[in-house]
Amino acid sequence: MLKTQQEISGSPEKPLHWQVTLRVEFEPEDPDMPSTYSGKIEITGTFQIHESYSEKNREALIKVTATSILYGSCREMIANFTARSVHGILSLPSISFLISDDTK
């Protein structure tokens, strides 16, 4: 099972600066059939949006793009660590953080 949780915060003094924290949890789907790996990883990034980007779309940009960048980093770190294990590599699935029109 894969769970993600994001925390996004903007700076009132600097509206182009954002901070995103992403937590990724992975564990077996079936508790009766444990897998080799389970765990959590948390990563925080700071991002700056170009001033020409539309103000009304900035938060959506951060929610999708910044979170995707951080998730990709988590995937890479976990794959890198587990590739050296006798149990083999763990590759987290690709997922999309795209916001659908009906959730806005």
PDB file of N, CA and C in Angstrom:
ATOM      1  N   MET A   1       0.859  -1.171   0.000  1.00  0.00           N
ATOM      2  CA  MET A   1       0.000   0.000   0.000  1.00  0.00           C
ATOM      3  C   MET A   1       0.905   1.235   0.000  1.00  0.00           C
ATOM      4  N   LEU A   2       0.496   2.205  -0.758  1.00  0.00           N
ATOM      5  CA  LEU A   2       1.257   3.444  -0.870  1.00  0.00           C
ATOM      6  C   LEU A   2       0.371   4.604  -0.454  1.00  0.00           C
ATOM      7  N   LYS A   3       0.865   5.431   0.477  1.00  0.00           N
ATOM      8  CA  LYS A   3       0.128   6.622   0.911  1.00  0.00           C
ATOM      9  C   LYS A   3       1.051   7.824   0.784  1.00  0.00           C
ATOM     10  N   THR A   4       0.475   8.924   0.320  1.00  0.00           N
ATOM     11  CA  THR A   4       1.238  10.169   0.266  1.00  0.00           C
ATOM     12  C   THR A   4       0.444  11.265   0.962  1.00  0.00           C
ATOM     13  N   GLN A   5       1.169  12.176   1.578  1.00  0.00           N
ATOM     14  CA  GLN A   5       0.539  13.328   2.231  1.00  0.00           C
ATOM     15  C   GLN A   5       1.442  14.527   1.987  1.00  0.00           C
ATOM     16  N   GLN A   6       0.845  15.624   1.564  1.00  0.00           N
ATOM     17  CA  GLN A   6       1.638  16.817   1.293  1.00  0.00           C
ATOM     18  C   GLN A   6       1.172  17.982   2.156  1.00  0.00           C
ATOM     19  N   GLU A   7       2.129  18.799   2.531  1.00  0.00           N
ATOM     20  CA  GLU A   7       1.849  20.048   3.237  1.00  0.00           C
ATOM     21  C   GLU A   7       2.475  21.158   2.406  1.00  0.00           C
ATOM     22  N   ILE A   8       1.653  22.135   2.075  1.00  0.00           N
ATOM     23  CA  ILE A   8       2.110  23.230   1.220  1.00  0.00           C
ATOM     24  C   ILE A   8       1.905  24.539   1.961  1.00  0.00           C
ATOM     25  N   SER A   9       2.931  25.367   1.963  1.00  0.00           N
ATOM     26  CA  SER A   9       2.773  26.673   2.595  1.00  0.00           C
ATOM     27  C   SER A   9       3.469  27.736   1.746  1.00  0.00           C
ATOM     28  N   GLY A  10       2.797  28.855   1.656  1.00  0.00           N
ATOM     29  CA  GLY A  10       3.342  30.000   0.947  1.00  0.00           C
ATOM     30  C   GLY A  10       3.784  31.049   1.945  1.00  0.00           C
ATOM     31  N   SER A  11       4.560  31.971   1.477  1.00  0.00           N
ATOM     32  CA  SER A  11       5.047  33.044   2.326  1.00  0.00           C
ATOM     33  C   SER A  11       4.209  34.298   2.069  1.00  0.00           C
ATOM     34  N   PRO A  12       3.521  34.831   3.091  1.00  0.00           N
ATOM     35  CA  PRO A  12       2.748  36.059   2.891  1.00  0.00           C
ATOM     36  C   PRO A  12       3.619  37.241   2.449  1.00  0.00           C
ATOM     37  N   GLU A  13       4.860  37.293   2.941  1.00  0.00           N
ATOM     38  CA  GLU A  13       5.759  38.379   2.579  1.00  0.00           C
ATOM     39  C   GLU A  13       6.342  38.192   1.179  1.00  0.00           C
ATOM     40  N   LYS A  14       6.497  36.940   0.760  1.00  0.00           N
ATOM     41  CA  LYS A  14       7.089  36.618  -0.548  1.00  0.00           C
ATOM     42  C   LYS A  14       6.158  35.633  -1.258  1.00  0.00           C
ATOM     43  N   PRO A  15       5.144  36.136  -1.964  1.00  0.00           N
ATOM     44  CA  PRO A  15       4.128  35.253  -2.554  1.00  0.00           C
ATOM     45  C   PRO A  15       4.658  34.318  -3.647  1.00  0.00           C
ATOM     46  N   LEU A  16       5.875  34.508  -4.098  1.00  0.00           N
ATOM     47  CA  LEU A  16       6.449  33.615  -5.109  1.00  0.00           C
ATOM     48  C   LEU A  16       7.234  32.461  -4.487  1.00  0.00           C
ATOM     49  N   HIS A  17       7.409  32.486  -3.164  1.00  0.00           N
ATOM     50  CA  HIS A  17       8.170  31.451  -2.456  1.00  0.00           C
ATOM     51  C   HIS A  17       7.223  30.485  -1.760  1.00  0.00           C
ATOM     52  N   TRP A  18       7.488  29.197  -1.941  1.00  0.00           N
ATOM     53  CA  TRP A  18       6.642  28.141  -1.374  1.00  0.00           C
ATOM     54  C   TRP A  18       7.514  27.069  -0.748  1.00  0.00           C
ATOM     55  N   GLN A  19       6.953  26.390   0.248  1.00  0.00           N
ATOM     56  CA  GLN A  19       7.614  25.232   0.846  1.00  0.00           C
ATOM     57  C   GLN A  19       6.639  24.067   0.784  1.00  0.00           C
ATOM     58  N   VAL A  20       7.147  22.917   0.378  1.00  0.00           N
ATOM     59  CA  VAL A  20       6.323  21.719   0.266  1.00  0.00           C
ATOM     60  C   VAL A  20       7.010  20.598   1.023  1.00  0.00           C
ATOM     61  N   THR A  21       6.240  19.906   1.857  1.00  0.00           N
ATOM     62  CA  THR A  21       6.719  18.709   2.544  1.00  0.00           C
ATOM     63  C   THR A  21       5.875  17.548   2.056  1.00  0.00           C
ATOM     64  N   LEU A  22       6.530  16.475   1.678  1.00  0.00           N
ATOM     65  CA  LEU A  22       5.840  15.281   1.203  1.00  0.00           C
ATOM     66  C   LEU A  22       6.243  14.098   2.060  1.00  0.00           C
ATOM     67  N   ARG A  23       5.241  13.376   2.545  1.00  0.00           N
ATOM     68  CA  ARG A  23       5.462  12.127   3.277  1.00  0.00           C
ATOM     69  C   ARG A  23       4.979  10.977   2.402  1.00  0.00           C
ATOM     70  N   VAL A  24       5.819   9.972   2.271  1.00  0.00           N
ATOM     71  CA  VAL A  24       5.471   8.788   1.493  1.00  0.00           C
ATOM     72  C   VAL A  24       5.597   7.585   2.419  1.00  0.00           C
ATOM     73  N   GLU A  25       4.516   6.811   2.513  1.00  0.00           N
ATOM     74  CA  GLU A  25       4.495   5.601   3.330  1.00  0.00           C
ATOM     75  C   GLU A  25       4.255   4.414   2.417  1.00  0.00           C
ATOM     76  N   PHE A  26       5.006   3.358   2.612  1.00  0.00           N
ATOM     77  CA  PHE A  26       4.802   2.148   1.820  1.00  0.00           C
ATOM     78  C   PHE A  26       4.843   0.934   2.751  1.00  0.00           C
ATOM     79  N   GLU A  27       3.923   0.021   2.506  1.00  0.00           N
ATOM     80  CA  GLU A  27       3.816  -1.192   3.325  1.00  0.00           C
ATOM     81  C   GLU A  27       3.077  -2.252   2.516  1.00  0.00           C
ATOM     82  N   PRO A  28       3.085  -3.497   2.989  1.00  0.00           N
ATOM     83  CA  PRO A  28       2.396  -4.561   2.255  1.00  0.00           C
ATOM     84  C   PRO A  28       0.890  -4.293   2.151  1.00  0.00           C
ATOM     85  N   GLU A  29       0.312  -4.681   1.026  1.00  0.00           N
ATOM     86  CA  GLU A  29      -1.146  -4.569   0.848  1.00  0.00           C
ATOM     87  C   GLU A  29      -1.870  -5.472   1.838  1.00  0.00           C
ATOM     88  N   ASP A  30      -1.346  -6.681   1.990  1.00  0.00           N
ATOM     89  CA  ASP A  30      -1.979  -7.688   2.848  1.00  0.00           C
ATOM     90  C   ASP A  30      -1.090  -7.928   4.067  1.00  0.00           C
ATOM     91  N   PRO A  31      -1.554  -7.556   5.271  1.00  0.00           N
ATOM     92  CA  PRO A  31      -0.726  -7.736   6.478  1.00  0.00           C
ATOM     93  C   PRO A  31      -0.357  -9.204   6.736  1.00  0.00           C
ATOM     94  N   ASP A  32      -1.154 -10.130   6.223  1.00  0.00           N
ATOM     95  CA  ASP A  32      -0.857 -11.553   6.413  1.00  0.00           C
ATOM     96  C   ASP A  32       0.234 -12.046   5.464  1.00  0.00           C
ATOM     97  N   MET A  33       0.553 -11.240   4.472  1.00  0.00           N
ATOM     98  CA  MET A  33       1.610 -11.591   3.522  1.00  0.00           C
ATOM     99  C   MET A  33       2.632 -10.460   3.493  1.00  0.00           C
ATOM    100  N   PRO A  34       3.496 -10.402   4.505  1.00  0.00           N
ATOM    101  CA  PRO A  34       4.436  -9.276   4.582  1.00  0.00           C
ATOM    102  C   PRO A  34       5.397  -9.253   3.396  1.00  0.00           C
ATOM    103  N   SER A  35       5.794  -8.053   3.029  1.00  0.00           N
ATOM    104  CA  SER A  35       6.788  -7.900   1.976  1.00  0.00           C
ATOM    105  C   SER A  35       8.135  -7.593   2.615  1.00  0.00           C
ATOM    106  N   THR A  36       9.142  -7.555   1.801  1.00  0.00           N
ATOM    107  CA  THR A  36      10.495  -7.312   2.302  1.00  0.00           C
ATOM    108  C   THR A  36      10.658  -5.898   2.835  1.00  0.00           C
ATOM    109  N   TYR A  37       9.951  -4.957   2.221  1.00  0.00           N
ATOM    110  CA  TYR A  37      10.143  -3.558   2.586  1.00  0.00           C
ATOM    111  C   TYR A  37       8.856  -2.898   3.060  1.00  0.00           C
ATOM    112  N   SER A  38       9.006  -2.061   4.044  1.00  0.00           N
ATOM    113  CA  SER A  38       7.955  -1.126   4.460  1.00  0.00           C
ATOM    114  C   SER A  38       8.677   0.050   5.093  1.00  0.00           C
ATOM    115  N   GLY A  39       8.067   1.204   5.017  1.00  0.00           N
ATOM    116  CA  GLY A  39       8.735   2.356   5.613  1.00  0.00           C
ATOM    117  C   GLY A  39       8.060   3.664   5.290  1.00  0.00           C
ATOM    118  N   LYS A  40       8.709   4.732   5.724  1.00  0.00           N
ATOM    119  CA  LYS A  40       8.240   6.098   5.504  1.00  0.00           C
ATOM    120  C   LYS A  40       9.440   6.937   5.102  1.00  0.00           C
ATOM    121  N   ILE A  41       9.177   7.918   4.276  1.00  0.00           N
ATOM    122  CA  ILE A  41      10.203   8.885   3.928  1.00  0.00           C
ATOM    123  C   ILE A  41       9.529  10.254   3.873  1.00  0.00           C
ATOM    124  N   GLU A  42      10.214  11.258   4.358  1.00  0.00           N
ATOM    125  CA  GLU A  42       9.676  12.618   4.337  1.00  0.00           C
ATOM    126  C   GLU A  42      10.734  13.524   3.728  1.00  0.00           C
ATOM    127  N   ILE A  43      10.279  14.393   2.851  1.00  0.00           N
ATOM    128  CA  ILE A  43      11.193  15.288   2.154  1.00  0.00           C
ATOM    129  C   ILE A  43      10.553  16.674   2.087  1.00  0.00           C
ATOM    130  N   THR A  44      11.370  17.703   2.227  1.00  0.00           N
ATOM    131  CA  THR A  44      10.896  19.083   2.150  1.00  0.00           C
ATOM    132  C   THR A  44      11.702  19.829   1.103  1.00  0.00           C
ATOM    133  N   GLY A  45      10.999  20.614   0.322  1.00  0.00           N
ATOM    134  CA  GLY A  45      11.661  21.423  -0.693  1.00  0.00           C
ATOM    135  C   GLY A  45      11.145  22.844  -0.679  1.00  0.00           C
ATOM    136  N   THR A  46      11.975  23.765  -1.081  1.00  0.00           N
ATOM    137  CA  THR A  46      11.551  25.150  -1.233  1.00  0.00           C
ATOM    138  C   THR A  46      11.571  25.471  -2.721  1.00  0.00           C
ATOM    139  N   PHE A  47      10.545  26.193  -3.147  1.00  0.00           N
ATOM    140  CA  PHE A  47      10.358  26.467  -4.568  1.00  0.00           C
ATOM    141  C   PHE A  47      10.037  27.940  -4.766  1.00  0.00           C
ATOM    142  N   GLN A  48      10.444  28.454  -5.914  1.00  0.00           N
ATOM    143  CA  GLN A  48      10.153  29.836  -6.254  1.00  0.00           C
ATOM    144  C   GLN A  48       9.522  29.854  -7.644  1.00  0.00           C
ATOM    145  N   ILE A  49       8.382  30.527  -7.745  1.00  0.00           N
ATOM    146  CA  ILE A  49       7.662  30.640  -9.003  1.00  0.00           C
ATOM    147  C   ILE A  49       8.098  31.926  -9.702  1.00  0.00           C
ATOM    148  N   HIS A  50       8.227  31.848 -11.004  1.00  0.00           N
ATOM    149  CA  HIS A  50       8.596  33.037 -11.771  1.00  0.00           C
ATOM    150  C   HIS A  50       7.462  34.058 -11.683  1.00  0.00           C
ATOM    151  N   GLU A  51       7.827  35.314 -11.560  1.00  0.00           N
ATOM    152  CA  GLU A  51       6.845  36.389 -11.378  1.00  0.00           C
ATOM    153  C   GLU A  51       5.851  36.516 -12.530  1.00  0.00           C
ATOM    154  N   SER A  52       6.193  36.044 -13.700  1.00  0.00           N
ATOM    155  CA  SER A  52       5.286  36.160 -14.842  1.00  0.00           C
ATOM    156  C   SER A  52       4.178  35.104 -14.828  1.00  0.00           C
ATOM    157  N   TYR A  53       4.313  34.109 -13.940  1.00  0.00           N
ATOM    158  CA  TYR A  53       3.298  33.051 -13.885  1.00  0.00           C
ATOM    159  C   TYR A  53       2.024  33.599 -13.240  1.00  0.00           C
ATOM    160  N   SER A  54       0.891  33.277 -13.809  1.00  0.00           N
ATOM    161  CA  SER A  54      -0.408  33.779 -13.353  1.00  0.00           C
ATOM    162  C   SER A  54      -0.638  33.509 -11.859  1.00  0.00           C
ATOM    163  N   GLU A  55      -0.982  34.550 -11.132  1.00  0.00           N
ATOM    164  CA  GLU A  55      -1.188  34.432  -9.689  1.00  0.00           C
ATOM    165  C   GLU A  55      -2.271  33.416  -9.329  1.00  0.00           C
ATOM    166  N   LYS A  56      -3.339  33.369 -10.109  1.00  0.00           N
ATOM    167  CA  LYS A  56      -4.450  32.464  -9.775  1.00  0.00           C
ATOM    168  C   LYS A  56      -4.082  30.989  -9.933  1.00  0.00           C
ATOM    169  N   ASN A  57      -3.020  30.682 -10.676  1.00  0.00           N
ATOM    170  CA  ASN A  57      -2.629  29.288 -10.910  1.00  0.00           C
ATOM    171  C   ASN A  57      -1.404  28.850 -10.114  1.00  0.00           C
ATOM    172  N   ARG A  58      -0.873  29.718  -9.294  1.00  0.00           N
ATOM    173  CA  ARG A  58       0.379  29.411  -8.594  1.00  0.00           C
ATOM    174  C   ARG A  58       0.253  28.239  -7.629  1.00  0.00           C
ATOM    175  N   GLU A  59      -0.799  28.234  -6.828  1.00  0.00           N
ATOM    176  CA  GLU A  59      -0.944  27.142  -5.853  1.00  0.00           C
ATOM    177  C   GLU A  59      -1.129  25.804  -6.561  1.00  0.00           C
ATOM    178  N   ALA A  60      -1.900  25.777  -7.632  1.00  0.00           N
ATOM    179  CA  ALA A  60      -2.086  24.539  -8.389  1.00  0.00           C
ATOM    180  C   ALA A  60      -0.758  24.063  -8.986  1.00  0.00           C
ATOM    181  N   LEU A  61       0.034  25.004  -9.483  1.00  0.00           N
ATOM    182  CA  LEU A  61       1.343  24.658 -10.028  1.00  0.00           C
ATOM    183  C   LEU A  61       2.203  23.982  -8.968  1.00  0.00           C
ATOM    184  N   ILE A  62       2.227  24.565  -7.791  1.00  0.00           N
ATOM    185  CA  ILE A  62       3.036  24.014  -6.698  1.00  0.00           C
ATOM    186  C   ILE A  62       2.507  22.645  -6.275  1.00  0.00           C
ATOM    187  N   LYS A  63       1.188  22.535  -6.132  1.00  0.00           N
ATOM    188  CA  LYS A  63       0.603  21.253  -5.702  1.00  0.00           C
ATOM    189  C   LYS A  63       0.975  20.111  -6.633  1.00  0.00           C
ATOM    190  N   VAL A  64       1.008  20.380  -7.921  1.00  0.00           N
ATOM    191  CA  VAL A  64       1.290  19.321  -8.888  1.00  0.00           C
ATOM    192  C   VAL A  64       2.792  19.181  -9.140  1.00  0.00           C
ATOM    193  N   THR A  65       3.433  20.260  -9.531  1.00  0.00           N
ATOM    194  CA  THR A  65       4.820  20.178  -9.987  1.00  0.00           C
ATOM    195  C   THR A  65       5.807  19.954  -8.847  1.00  0.00           C
ATOM    196  N   ALA A  66       5.707  20.752  -7.798  1.00  0.00           N
ATOM    197  CA  ALA A  66       6.656  20.607  -6.684  1.00  0.00           C
ATOM    198  C   ALA A  66       6.507  19.242  -6.021  1.00  0.00           C
ATOM    199  N   THR A  67       5.262  18.812  -5.826  1.00  0.00           N
ATOM    200  CA  THR A  67       5.035  17.504  -5.205  1.00  0.00           C
ATOM    201  C   THR A  67       5.569  16.382  -6.088  1.00  0.00           C
ATOM    202  N   SER A  68       5.400  16.513  -7.399  1.00  0.00           N
ATOM    203  CA  SER A  68       5.922  15.501  -8.327  1.00  0.00           C
ATOM    204  C   SER A  68       7.449  15.439  -8.282  1.00  0.00           C
ATOM    205  N   ILE A  69       8.082  16.591  -8.189  1.00  0.00           N
ATOM    206  CA  ILE A  69       9.544  16.630  -8.089  1.00  0.00           C
ATOM    207  C   ILE A  69      10.007  15.928  -6.818  1.00  0.00           C
ATOM    208  N   LEU A  70       9.351  16.223  -5.702  1.00  0.00           N
ATOM    209  CA  LEU A  70       9.737  15.600  -4.430  1.00  0.00           C
ATOM    210  C   LEU A  70       9.477  14.095  -4.439  1.00  0.00           C
ATOM    211  N   TYR A  71       8.352  13.675  -5.016  1.00  0.00           N
ATOM    212  CA  TYR A  71       8.047  12.245  -5.081  1.00  0.00           C
ATOM    213  C   TYR A  71       9.096  11.518  -5.931  1.00  0.00           C
ATOM    214  N   GLY A  72       9.477  12.122  -7.041  1.00  0.00           N
ATOM    215  CA  GLY A  72      10.522  11.528  -7.872  1.00  0.00           C
ATOM    216  C   GLY A  72      11.831  11.363  -7.109  1.00  0.00           C
ATOM    217  N   SER A  73      12.148  12.328  -6.267  1.00  0.00           N
ATOM    218  CA  SER A  73      13.351  12.230  -5.434  1.00  0.00           C
ATOM    219  C   SER A  73      13.239  11.090  -4.429  1.00  0.00           C
ATOM    220  N   CYS A  74      12.060  10.944  -3.830  1.00  0.00           N
ATOM    221  CA  CYS A  74      11.836   9.835  -2.881  1.00  0.00           C
ATOM    222  C   CYS A  74      11.989   8.489  -3.589  1.00  0.00           C
ATOM    223  N   ARG A  75      11.386   8.365  -4.766  1.00  0.00           N
ATOM    224  CA  ARG A  75      11.489   7.115  -5.534  1.00  0.00           C
ATOM    225  C   ARG A  75      12.948   6.777  -5.801  1.00  0.00           C
ATOM    226  N   GLU A  76      13.705   7.773  -6.209  1.00  0.00           N
ATOM    227  CA  GLU A  76      15.108   7.564  -6.543  1.00  0.00           C
ATOM    228  C   GLU A  76      15.920   7.164  -5.313  1.00  0.00           C
ATOM    229  N   MET A  77      15.692   7.834  -4.185  1.00  0.00           N
ATOM    230  CA  MET A  77      16.429   7.505  -2.962  1.00  0.00           C
ATOM    231  C   MET A  77      16.130   6.082  -2.499  1.00  0.00           C
ATOM    232  N   ILE A  78      14.856   5.702  -2.506  1.00  0.00           N
ATOM    233  CA  ILE A  78      14.489   4.358  -2.056  1.00  0.00           C
ATOM    234  C   ILE A  78      15.062   3.303  -2.997  1.00  0.00           C
ATOM    235  N   ALA A  79      14.969   3.537  -4.287  1.00  0.00           N
ATOM    236  CA  ALA A  79      15.540   2.596  -5.255  1.00  0.00           C
ATOM    237  C   ALA A  79      17.049   2.478  -5.052  1.00  0.00           C
ATOM    238  N   ASN A  80      17.709   3.594  -4.824  1.00  0.00           N
ATOM    239  CA  ASN A  80      19.157   3.604  -4.634  1.00  0.00           C
ATOM    240  C   ASN A  80      19.561   2.828  -3.375  1.00  0.00           C
ATOM    241  N   PHE A  81      18.859   3.056  -2.277  1.00  0.00           N
ATOM    242  CA  PHE A  81      19.177   2.340  -1.030  1.00  0.00           C
ATOM    243  C   PHE A  81      18.908   0.849  -1.157  1.00  0.00           C
ATOM    244  N   THR A  82      17.757   0.494  -1.691  1.00  0.00           N
ATOM    245  CA  THR A  82      17.379  -0.923  -1.733  1.00  0.00           C
ATOM    246  C   THR A  82      18.133  -1.692  -2.815  1.00  0.00           C
ATOM    247  N   ALA A  83      18.679  -1.018  -3.803  1.00  0.00           N
ATOM    248  CA  ALA A  83      19.419  -1.710  -4.854  1.00  0.00           C
ATOM    249  C   ALA A  83      20.653  -2.418  -4.305  1.00  0.00           C
ATOM    250  N   ARG A  84      21.115  -1.973  -3.155  1.00  0.00           N
ATOM    251  CA  ARG A  84      22.304  -2.573  -2.538  1.00  0.00           C
ATOM    252  C   ARG A  84      21.956  -3.693  -1.554  1.00  0.00           C
ATOM    253  N   SER A  85      20.678  -3.977  -1.414  1.00  0.00           N
ATOM    254  CA  SER A  85      20.229  -4.991  -0.466  1.00  0.00           C
ATOM    255  C   SER A  85      20.214  -6.375  -1.105  1.00  0.00           C
ATOM    256  N   VAL A  86      20.373  -7.389  -0.277  1.00  0.00           N
ATOM    257  CA  VAL A  86      20.259  -8.767  -0.769  1.00  0.00           C
ATOM    258  C   VAL A  86      18.824  -9.081  -1.208  1.00  0.00           C
ATOM    259  N   HIS A  87      17.857  -8.246  -0.791  1.00  0.00           N
ATOM    260  CA  HIS A  87      16.449  -8.467  -1.140  1.00  0.00           C
ATOM    261  C   HIS A  87      16.077  -7.822  -2.465  1.00  0.00           C
ATOM    262  N   GLY A  88      16.969  -7.062  -3.039  1.00  0.00           N
ATOM    263  CA  GLY A  88      16.708  -6.451  -4.339  1.00  0.00           C
ATOM    264  C   GLY A  88      16.096  -5.073  -4.225  1.00  0.00           C
ATOM    265  N   ILE A  89      15.944  -4.465  -5.376  1.00  0.00           N
ATOM    266  CA  ILE A  89      15.501  -3.081  -5.461  1.00  0.00           C
ATOM    267  C   ILE A  89      13.996  -2.949  -5.226  1.00  0.00           C
ATOM    268  N   LEU A  90      13.621  -1.871  -4.580  1.00  0.00           N
ATOM    269  CA  LEU A  90      12.208  -1.499  -4.445  1.00  0.00           C
ATOM    270  C   LEU A  90      11.997  -0.261  -5.302  1.00  0.00           C
ATOM    271  N   SER A  91      11.111  -0.373  -6.238  1.00  0.00           N
ATOM    272  CA  SER A  91      10.793   0.748  -7.107  1.00  0.00           C
ATOM    273  C   SER A  91       9.347   1.154  -6.841  1.00  0.00           C
ATOM    274  N   LEU A  92       9.172   2.310  -6.228  1.00  0.00           N
ATOM    275  CA  LEU A  92       7.812   2.797  -5.979  1.00  0.00           C
ATOM    276  C   LEU A  92       7.140   3.085  -7.317  1.00  0.00           C
ATOM    277  N   PRO A  93       5.831   2.923  -7.387  1.00  0.00           N
ATOM    278  CA  PRO A  93       5.137   3.165  -8.653  1.00  0.00           C
ATOM    279  C   PRO A  93       5.118   4.646  -9.010  1.00  0.00           C
ATOM    280  N   SER A  94       4.980   4.906 -10.285  1.00  0.00           N
ATOM    281  CA  SER A  94       4.770   6.290 -10.731  1.00  0.00           C
ATOM    282  C   SER A  94       3.341   6.671 -10.388  1.00  0.00           C
ATOM    283  N   ILE A  95       3.156   7.876  -9.887  1.00  0.00           N
ATOM    284  CA  ILE A  95       1.808   8.360  -9.602  1.00  0.00           C
ATOM    285  C   ILE A  95       1.699   9.799 -10.093  1.00  0.00           C
ATOM    286  N   SER A  96       0.461  10.244 -10.244  1.00  0.00           N
ATOM    287  CA  SER A  96       0.213  11.599 -10.720  1.00  0.00           C
ATOM    288  C   SER A  96      -0.399  12.424  -9.595  1.00  0.00           C
ATOM    289  N   PHE A  97       0.051  13.643  -9.467  1.00  0.00           N
ATOM    290  CA  PHE A  97      -0.513  14.577  -8.501  1.00  0.00           C
ATOM    291  C   PHE A  97      -1.377  15.615  -9.198  1.00  0.00           C
ATOM    292  N   LEU A  98      -1.741  15.320 -10.439  1.00  0.00           N
ATOM    293  CA  LEU A  98      -2.567  16.226 -11.224  1.00  0.00           C
ATOM    294  C   LEU A  98      -3.932  16.412 -10.558  1.00  0.00           C
ATOM    295  N   ILE A  99      -4.378  17.645 -10.494  1.00  0.00           N
ATOM    296  CA  ILE A  99      -5.640  17.984  -9.862  1.00  0.00           C
ATOM    297  C   ILE A  99      -6.705  17.994 -10.945  1.00  0.00           C
ATOM    298  N   SER A 100      -7.747  17.200 -10.743  1.00  0.00           N
ATOM    299  CA  SER A 100      -8.817  17.180 -11.744  1.00  0.00           C
ATOM    300  C   SER A 100      -9.710  18.423 -11.579  1.00  0.00           C
ATOM    301  N   ASP A 101     -10.415  18.781 -12.646  1.00  0.00           N
ATOM    302  CA  ASP A 101     -11.262  19.979 -12.642  1.00  0.00           C
ATOM    303  C   ASP A 101     -12.367  19.921 -11.597  1.00  0.00           C
ATOM    304  N   ASP A 102     -12.853  18.717 -11.275  1.00  0.00           N
ATOM    305  CA  ASP A 102     -13.971  18.627 -10.330  1.00  0.00           C
ATOM    306  C   ASP A 102     -13.533  18.709  -8.868  1.00  0.00           C
ATOM    307  N   THR A 103     -12.218  18.793  -8.592  1.00  0.00           N
ATOM    308  CA  THR A 103     -11.758  18.924  -7.211  1.00  0.00           C
ATOM    309  C   THR A 103     -11.293  20.332  -6.893  1.00  0.00           C
ATOM    310  N   LYS A 104     -11.352  21.242  -7.843  1.00  0.00           N
ATOM    311  CA  LYS A 104     -10.894  22.613  -7.610  1.00  0.00           C
ATOM    312  C   LYS A 104     -11.916  23.408  -6.839  1.00  0.00           C
TER     313      LYS A 104
END
